[in-house]
Amino acid sequence: MKTVINCIWACLFSIIVMAQEQPVKIVFDVTSANTKVHQSTVRHVKAMSEAYPNSQFEVVMYSGAMDMVLKDKSVVAEDISKLVQKDNIDFVICQGTMKRHKTKDSDLIKGVKQVPDGILEIVSKQNQGWGYIKEGQ
């Protein structure tokens, strides 16, 4: 009986390990001006990219999240600068939001990309099978 139980545990453990190694694709949706949300988003992306190094992550910012990617205002500028250097992490800002805030390319943290529309970027990723996480309010 003990051998059967050990075999069951070994099988369950193998399944859990294999599930954790499966690559994922996750798009993070950030619209908040709250710097605590910016900090938690970076913390989540950093932790997940370390846990799933073969996975892809994209943080899409628009609306009130503009300051998150401004090099002179962001409380997470240093972290974003490091994370965008990884091949599997992108931080993107909506160009419509940039226009509303009268922001220039040179105002952005180096490595932050732009997309024409943040919402459409998220929808596109979801249509490609990416998971979706809405970060804080």
Coordinates of C-alpha atoms in Angstrom, one line a residue:
M1 CA 0.0 0.0 0.0
K2 CA 2.8 2.4 0.8
T3 CA 4.4 1.8 -2.6
V4 CA 1.1 2.7 -4.3
I5 CA 0.8 5.9 -2.3
N6 CA 4.4 6.8 -3.1
C7 CA 3.7 6.2 -6.8
I8 CA 0.6 8.4 -6.7
W9 CA 2.6 11.2 -5.0
A10 CA 5.4 10.8 -7.5
C11 CA 3.0 11.2 -10.4
L12 CA 1.3 14.2 -8.8
F13 CA 4.6 15.9 -8.2
S14 CA 5.7 15.2 -11.8
I15 CA 2.5 16.8 -13.1
I16 CA 3.0 19.8 -10.9
V17 CA 6.6 20.3 -12.0
M18 CA 5.7 19.9 -15.7
A19 CA 2.8 22.3 -15.4
Q20 CA 5.1 24.9 -13.9
E21 CA 7.6 24.6 -16.7
Q22 CA 5.0 25.1 -19.5
P23 CA 5.7 28.5 -21.2
V24 CA 3.0 31.1 -20.8
K25 CA 2.1 34.3 -22.6
I26 CA 0.6 37.0 -20.4
V27 CA -0.4 40.5 -21.1
F28 CA -0.8 42.9 -18.2
D29 CA -3.3 45.8 -18.4
V30 CA -2.3 48.9 -16.5
T31 CA -4.4 52.1 -16.5
S32 CA -3.9 53.4 -13.0
A33 CA -2.0 56.5 -12.0
N34 CA -1.4 54.9 -8.6
T35 CA 2.3 54.3 -8.1
K36 CA 1.5 51.3 -5.8
V37 CA -0.1 49.6 -8.8
H38 CA 3.0 50.4 -10.9
Q39 CA 5.3 48.9 -8.2
S40 CA 3.1 45.7 -7.9
T41 CA 3.0 45.3 -11.7
V42 CA 6.8 45.4 -11.9
R43 CA 7.0 43.0 -9.0
H44 CA 4.6 40.6 -10.7
V45 CA 6.3 40.7 -14.1
K46 CA 9.7 40.3 -12.5
A47 CA 8.6 37.3 -10.4
M48 CA 6.8 35.6 -13.2
S49 CA 9.7 36.1 -15.7
E50 CA 12.0 34.4 -13.2
A51 CA 9.6 31.6 -12.5
Y52 CA 8.8 31.1 -16.2
P53 CA 12.0 32.1 -18.1
N54 CA 10.8 30.6 -21.4
S55 CA 7.5 32.6 -21.3
Q56 CA 6.5 36.0 -22.8
F57 CA 5.2 39.0 -20.9
E58 CA 3.9 42.3 -22.1
V59 CA 2.8 45.2 -20.0
V60 CA 0.3 47.5 -21.8
M61 CA -0.1 51.0 -20.3
Y62 CA -2.7 53.6 -21.2
S63 CA -4.9 56.2 -19.7
G64 CA -3.8 57.2 -16.2
A65 CA -0.7 55.0 -16.3
M66 CA 1.3 57.4 -18.4
D67 CA 3.7 58.4 -15.6
M68 CA 4.7 54.8 -15.2
V69 CA 6.9 55.1 -18.3
L70 CA 8.1 58.7 -18.1
K71 CA 11.8 58.7 -17.2
D72 CA 11.4 61.8 -15.0
K73 CA 8.3 60.8 -13.2
S74 CA 8.2 57.0 -12.9
V75 CA 8.8 55.4 -9.5
V76 CA 9.7 52.1 -11.3
A77 CA 12.0 53.6 -14.0
E78 CA 15.1 51.6 -12.9
D79 CA 13.2 48.3 -12.8
I80 CA 11.6 48.9 -16.2
S81 CA 15.0 49.8 -17.7
K82 CA 16.3 46.4 -16.5
L83 CA 13.3 44.4 -17.5
V84 CA 13.0 45.7 -21.1
Q85 CA 16.5 44.4 -21.7
K86 CA 15.1 40.8 -21.5
D87 CA 14.0 39.2 -24.7
N88 CA 10.7 38.0 -23.2
I89 CA 9.4 41.2 -21.6
D90 CA 7.9 44.2 -23.3
F91 CA 6.5 47.4 -21.8
V92 CA 4.3 49.3 -24.3
I93 CA 2.5 52.6 -24.1
C94 CA -0.5 53.7 -26.1
Q95 CA 0.3 56.4 -28.6
G96 CA -3.2 57.9 -28.1
T97 CA -2.4 58.3 -24.4
M98 CA 0.9 59.9 -25.3
K99 CA -0.9 62.4 -27.6
R100 CA -3.4 63.3 -24.9
H101 CA -0.6 63.9 -22.4
K102 CA 1.5 65.7 -25.0
T103 CA 4.4 63.3 -24.4
K104 CA 7.4 62.9 -26.8
D105 CA 9.4 59.8 -27.5
S106 CA 12.3 61.3 -25.7
D107 CA 10.3 61.5 -22.4
L108 CA 9.9 57.7 -22.3
I109 CA 12.2 55.3 -20.4
K110 CA 14.6 53.8 -22.8
G111 CA 13.3 50.5 -24.2
V112 CA 9.6 51.2 -23.8
K113 CA 7.8 50.6 -27.0
Q114 CA 4.7 52.2 -28.5
V115 CA 1.5 50.8 -29.9
P116 CA -1.2 52.8 -31.7
D117 CA -3.9 51.7 -29.3
G118 CA -3.5 50.1 -25.9
I119 CA -6.9 48.4 -25.8
L120 CA -6.5 47.0 -29.3
E121 CA -3.1 45.7 -28.4
I122 CA -4.6 43.8 -25.4
V123 CA -7.4 42.4 -27.6
S124 CA -4.9 41.3 -30.2
K125 CA -2.8 39.5 -27.6
Q126 CA -5.9 37.7 -26.2
N127 CA -6.9 36.7 -29.7
Q128 CA -3.5 35.1 -30.0
G129 CA -4.1 33.1 -26.9
W130 CA -2.3 35.3 -24.3
G131 CA -3.6 35.3 -20.8
Y132 CA -4.8 38.5 -19.4
I133 CA -4.2 40.2 -16.0
K134 CA -5.7 43.5 -15.0
E135 CA -3.4 45.3 -12.6
G136 CA -5.0 47.2 -9.7
Q137 CA -7.2 50.3 -9.7

